[in-house]
Structure formats: structure tokens, C-alpha cells
Amino acid sequence: MTLASTTVIDKTEVLQDGTIQVRQAEIITKDGVEIARNFHRWVRNPGDATAQSDPAPVPAIATAVWTTEVVSAYQAAQAAILAQRQSGQ
Amino acid sequence: MSGVPYTFGNATTTIALSNLDVNFATPVTIGNTTVGLGNTVTTLGNVTLTNPTITNPTVNTNLNFSSGTNGIVFNNSGATTNSTLNDYETGTWTPTLTNASSYSVQTGTYTKIGNKVIASCQITCAFTNSGSAQQSIGGLPFTSATASNPNYIGFFFPTSGFNFTSNLQVVAQMNNNATTATIYYSTASTSLNFNNAVSNQFGTSVSFQFSIAYTANF
């Protein structure tokens, strides 16, 4: 009996504002047959430099999606949300 | 005419006419072909059934919805998008705290049902408690939807290392379109006003648990 574990990025979701939701799967196999799959998630917002350190294909997606315009629009939207929160609305 | 050809999976099988009354006694529709299977147990392989009506099925394996928007439609509403369950997932996430400098416990779990996320976490960390930086929990597994009212409020359970006056409530509010929840505390035990929890209200080593339910953007 051989147990093995591999880790892959098995799902990425790009939201309308360019945010990338990443799902990493740890796949456990027994004699080559998958017996378990565990998920771990994180999110990269437009302009987040740490995305370049993520496993493939996240860096490539970030490079393709996060144009200057997308990053600027995201930052402006976040600033507006923060201002609204600080104003108590 | 000695028999009728039928394709099951990738193989074509010819059924003798003399057997049809036995094995195909009760007609059912497979694609555009009507055949009768009677009480015979038959493995059909990769058969595409178009708009089948299935009565009292027993499913012995997973049902896989290959499209990102397909799911189970509950017949309780005329609005399909509001009655379709198209996502279920459980997993882990890595929580963070704004001024944490290192972590000894940093675990989080989540369950997503439809667009609703239920997340919880536990953190024990060394903490830089100088200054008055607003503190937030980060790293939540899905970006939140924008919500004006009501906002999504989570339970914050300070285990050790906090300088809050006793009898105060501590909560965390999910930020809009974000994966962070900002921590607030009530200004007095009898007050309903909440202020931002800032770094100098924390000790140099803190431990807490947190849970929240919120709506995801996706």
C-alpha cells in the first residue's frame, strides 16, 4: 500500500474587480487512487505583490488581469468603502 | 429481422427480438430511443439522458455539476437564481491579525453553502502593541459581498492578553468587498457605542477565537 500526497491549485476565481480567489487542494492517494482531497483558500487583491510568490497559475493570472487600470479602480473602490465606513454610514 | 441493435457505453449490443418481452418489458426513454429494461440490472456506461424524469432513484456515486452555475434547483420560487444551490465546500484558511509579529497558533476552517460563508479561526501570536493602529482579522477565505445594512458581525472571543476593561463586548465586523474583519469593542458595559480596537489595547502576546457568517461575492 502506497500513500502519497500532492498539492495543486485546483481552482481560481477572478472576480469582477480583478480579485483572485485561490483554492489549493491537497490530494491524498492510496495506490494511485484518490481517497481524500482537502482544500485551503486565500484571496489576492489587485496589486498584491505576494501573488507573484503563489504557486502557478496565480502569478500568471495576476500579471494578465491586474492592469494599471484594474489596480487603480480597485484601490479607488477600497478607498471609497473605507471613507464610507469611517463616516459611520 | 433477428434482433435490434442498442448502444450501451461504447459497445453496440444486438438484443434478440425473442428476448425483448422479457428484458425490455417496461419501456423507458434513453435519449430519443425508447427501450424497456424491465427488472434487469443493466450498466449503461456513459449515457447522456436528456431531460429525464427519474422516479425514486438510488444514487451510488457522486453527482457532479460540471458547469460553474449549475446546481440543484429547489422548486420553491419562480426566481431560479434565488433557489439554486450551486456550491458547497469545506476547507481551511490562514487567519492574520494586523499587528501580529509571529504566530504560534494560526488556524482557520470554513464551510461555504451557496453564497454564505461560515468561517472560524484561532490565533495565538506575539503582538506589537505600540501605537494605535486599528486592528483587523485578515485572510478570510472568500471576498465578502458589499453590504450596507445589515453588515456581517462576528463573535470575537479574547482568550488572553487583552487590555479591554472587563464587561465590554468585543466584536468584529466584516468589511465590504474584502477578506478582513475589523475589531470593535463597546465603550462601556452599558453603552451600545462601539469603537475601533487599537493596538495599545492588546498585550505583547494575545490569543483569541473568532467566528463569522457572511455573504461571499462569488
Short mmCIF file of C-alpha atoms in Angstrom, two decimals, chain B residues 132-203:
data_model
loop_
_atom_site.label_atom_id
_atom_site.label_comp_id
_atom_site.label_asym_id
_atom_site.label_seq_id
_atom_site.Cartn_x
_atom_site.Cartn_y
_atom_site.Cartn_z
CA SER B 132 -2.91 53.00 17.95
CA ALA B 133 -3.31 51.12 14.69
CA GLN B 134 -6.81 49.82 14.04
CA GLN B 135 -6.81 46.03 14.30
CA SER B 136 -8.40 43.61 11.84
CA ILE B 137 -8.54 39.90 11.24
CA GLY B 138 -7.41 39.09 7.71
CA GLY B 139 -7.08 36.16 5.35
CA LEU B 140 -10.74 35.14 5.26
CA PRO B 141 -11.31 32.55 2.53
CA PHE B 142 -13.72 34.45 0.25
CA THR B 143 -14.16 38.11 -0.62
CA SER B 144 -17.30 39.47 1.02
CA ALA B 145 -20.19 40.96 -0.85
CA THR B 146 -20.93 44.62 -0.31
CA ALA B 147 -23.48 45.08 2.45
CA SER B 148 -24.68 48.39 3.83
CA ASN B 149 -27.35 47.19 6.21
CA PRO B 150 -27.16 44.78 7.78
CA ASN B 151 -23.42 44.30 8.00
CA TYR B 152 -21.92 40.96 8.90
CA ILE B 153 -20.85 40.78 12.55
CA GLY B 154 -18.69 38.04 14.03
CA PHE B 155 -18.11 36.78 17.53
CA PHE B 156 -14.70 37.64 18.94
CA PHE B 157 -13.64 35.67 22.00
CA PRO B 158 -10.48 37.11 23.62
CA THR B 159 -8.78 34.25 25.41
CA SER B 160 -5.77 36.05 26.87
CA GLY B 161 -3.55 39.09 26.52
CA PHE B 162 -6.08 41.88 26.05
CA ASN B 163 -6.33 45.14 27.97
CA PHE B 164 -10.02 45.73 27.45
CA THR B 165 -11.92 46.81 30.53
CA SER B 166 -14.00 43.97 31.88
CA ASN B 167 -17.65 43.58 30.93
CA LEU B 168 -17.13 45.07 27.50
CA GLN B 169 -18.31 43.42 24.32
CA VAL B 170 -15.78 42.73 21.57
CA VAL B 171 -16.99 42.01 18.06
CA ALA B 172 -15.57 42.04 14.54
CA GLN B 173 -17.38 43.47 11.55
CA MET B 174 -16.79 42.09 8.07
CA ASN B 175 -15.58 44.81 5.73
CA ASN B 176 -17.29 45.28 2.39
CA ASN B 177 -15.74 43.63 -0.65
CA ALA B 178 -12.84 42.41 1.48
CA THR B 179 -11.33 39.45 3.29
CA THR B 180 -10.86 41.38 6.53
CA ALA B 181 -12.99 41.95 9.62
CA THR B 182 -12.32 44.99 11.79
CA ILE B 183 -12.38 44.50 15.56
CA TYR B 184 -14.56 46.77 17.70
CA TYR B 185 -15.31 47.00 21.40
CA SER B 186 -18.15 48.63 23.28
CA THR B 187 -17.08 51.82 25.02
CA ALA B 188 -18.80 50.93 28.29
CA SER B 189 -20.64 47.97 29.68
CA THR B 190 -23.94 49.81 29.40
CA SER B 191 -23.22 51.53 26.11
CA LEU B 192 -24.18 50.47 22.63
CA ASN B 193 -21.43 52.56 21.05
CA PHE B 194 -18.54 50.67 19.57
CA ASN B 195 -15.03 51.95 18.91
CA ASN B 196 -12.20 50.50 16.86
CA ALA B 197 -9.98 48.17 18.83
CA VAL B 198 -6.46 49.54 18.51
CA SER B 199 -3.05 48.05 19.08
CA ASN B 200 -2.31 49.59 22.51
CA GLN B 201 -5.34 47.75 23.92
CA PHE B 202 -3.60 44.45 23.19
CA GLY B 203 -0.79 42.85 25.16
#
